[in-house]
XYZ file of C-alpha atoms in Angstrom:
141
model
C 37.064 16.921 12.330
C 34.152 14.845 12.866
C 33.063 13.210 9.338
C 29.476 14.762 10.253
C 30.980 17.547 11.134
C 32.724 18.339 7.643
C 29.401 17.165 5.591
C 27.449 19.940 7.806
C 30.640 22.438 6.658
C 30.170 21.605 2.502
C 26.499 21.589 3.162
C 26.958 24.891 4.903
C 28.709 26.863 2.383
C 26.934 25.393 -0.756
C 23.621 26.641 0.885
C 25.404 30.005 1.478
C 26.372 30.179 -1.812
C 22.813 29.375 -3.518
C 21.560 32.155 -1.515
C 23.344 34.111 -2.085
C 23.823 33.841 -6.327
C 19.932 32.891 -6.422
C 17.926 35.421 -4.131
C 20.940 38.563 -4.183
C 22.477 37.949 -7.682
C 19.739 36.419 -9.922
C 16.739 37.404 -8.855
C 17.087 41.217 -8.902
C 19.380 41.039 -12.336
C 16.817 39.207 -14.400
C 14.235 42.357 -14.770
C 17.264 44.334 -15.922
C 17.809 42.137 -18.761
C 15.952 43.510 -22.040
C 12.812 42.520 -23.152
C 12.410 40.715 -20.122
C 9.106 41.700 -18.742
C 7.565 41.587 -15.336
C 5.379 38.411 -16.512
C 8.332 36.696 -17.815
C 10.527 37.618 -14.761
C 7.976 36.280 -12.531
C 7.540 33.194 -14.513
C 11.381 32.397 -14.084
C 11.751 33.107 -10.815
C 8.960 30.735 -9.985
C 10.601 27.991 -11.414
C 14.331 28.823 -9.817
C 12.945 29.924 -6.686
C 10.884 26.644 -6.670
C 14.103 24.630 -7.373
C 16.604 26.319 -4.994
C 14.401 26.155 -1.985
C 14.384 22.140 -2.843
C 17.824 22.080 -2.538
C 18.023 24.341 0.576
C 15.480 21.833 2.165
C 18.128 18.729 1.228
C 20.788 21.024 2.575
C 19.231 22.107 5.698
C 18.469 18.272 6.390
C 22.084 17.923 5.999
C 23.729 20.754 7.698
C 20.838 19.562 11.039
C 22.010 15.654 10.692
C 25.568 17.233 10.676
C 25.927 19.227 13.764
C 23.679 17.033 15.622
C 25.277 13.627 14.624
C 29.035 15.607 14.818
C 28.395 16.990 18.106
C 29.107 20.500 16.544
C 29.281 23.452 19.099
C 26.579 25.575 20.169
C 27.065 27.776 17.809
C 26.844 26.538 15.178
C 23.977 24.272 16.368
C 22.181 27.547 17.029
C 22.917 29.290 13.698
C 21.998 25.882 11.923
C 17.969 25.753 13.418
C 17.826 29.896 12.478
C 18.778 29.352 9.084
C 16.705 26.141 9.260
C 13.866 28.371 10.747
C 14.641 30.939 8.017
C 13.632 28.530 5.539
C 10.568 27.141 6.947
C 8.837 30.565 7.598
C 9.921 31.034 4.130
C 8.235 28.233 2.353
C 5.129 28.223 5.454
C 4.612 31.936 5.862
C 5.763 33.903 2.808
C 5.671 32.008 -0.365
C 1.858 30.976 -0.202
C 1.526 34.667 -0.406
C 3.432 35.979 -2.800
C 2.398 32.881 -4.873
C -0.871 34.496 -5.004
C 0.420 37.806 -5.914
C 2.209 36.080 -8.573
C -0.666 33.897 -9.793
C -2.743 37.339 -10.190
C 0.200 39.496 -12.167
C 0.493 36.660 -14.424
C -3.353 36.663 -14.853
C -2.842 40.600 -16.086
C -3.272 42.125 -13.061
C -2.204 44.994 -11.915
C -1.875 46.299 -8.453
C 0.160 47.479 -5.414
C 3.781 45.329 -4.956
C 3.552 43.046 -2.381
C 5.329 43.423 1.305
C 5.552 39.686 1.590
C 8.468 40.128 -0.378
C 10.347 42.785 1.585
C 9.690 40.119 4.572
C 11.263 37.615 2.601
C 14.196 39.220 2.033
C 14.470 40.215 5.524
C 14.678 36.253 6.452
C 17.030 35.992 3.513
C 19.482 38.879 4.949
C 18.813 36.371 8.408
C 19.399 33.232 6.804
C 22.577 34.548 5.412
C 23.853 35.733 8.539
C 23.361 32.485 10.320
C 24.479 30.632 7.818
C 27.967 32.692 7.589
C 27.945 32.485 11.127
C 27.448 28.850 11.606
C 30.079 27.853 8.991
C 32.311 29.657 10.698
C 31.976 27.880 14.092
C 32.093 24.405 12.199
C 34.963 25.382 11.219
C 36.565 26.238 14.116
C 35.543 23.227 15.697
């Protein structure tokens, strides 16, 4: 295995893994805890969401330089610019808005819960996917 190659396969499954803990673990555990409120929940999940998608940026870097410099196969070239994608629309598309719906709950207001977040699980559930999908090809490289 190409030495890119195997840094694009760690990078891979330690993005998989932050995803999955973070955004399917974390996130919808932390409002069950007691006397967390929604303010306090929101406030946290700000900061961690703030600091994983840092990381997943560093990874995706990674896991692109990888396959590109390894000569991966198409398919996991492929799976590595969705979950790449999956990120950007994230942080381009989705988080401006539900930063604003975040901004205004922690300001005390109420109001209807925001679909931005439905869409950003959806890219999550995508992200995932591609991510499983491309670690697998690396590995069978």
């Amino acid at each position: 295995m190409h030495a890119a190659v195997a840094v694009a396969v760690a990078a891979t499954f330690v993005w998989l893994g932050m995803v999955l803990a973070i955004s399917f673990v974390e996130a919808p555990l932390k409002f069950r805890a007691p006397g967390v409120t929604l303010q306090i929940g929101l406030g946290i999940g700000r900061l961690v969401f703030r600091a994983l998608n840092a990381c997943e940026v560093a990874l995706a870097a990674a896991v692109l330089i990888g396959v590109w410099a390894g000569r991966a196969p198409v398919a996991a070239v492929v799976a590595a610019v969705v979950a790449a994608a999956m990120l950007v629309l994230q942080l381009v598309a989705v988080r401006p808005s539900l930063s604003r719906r975040s901004d205004r709950v922690l300001a005390g207001a109420e109001g209807p819960r925001s679909h931005a977040h439905f869409v950003y699980v959806g890219f999550e559930f995508v992200k995932v996917l591609a991510l499983i999908i491309g670690g697998i090809a690396l590995l069978s490289a």
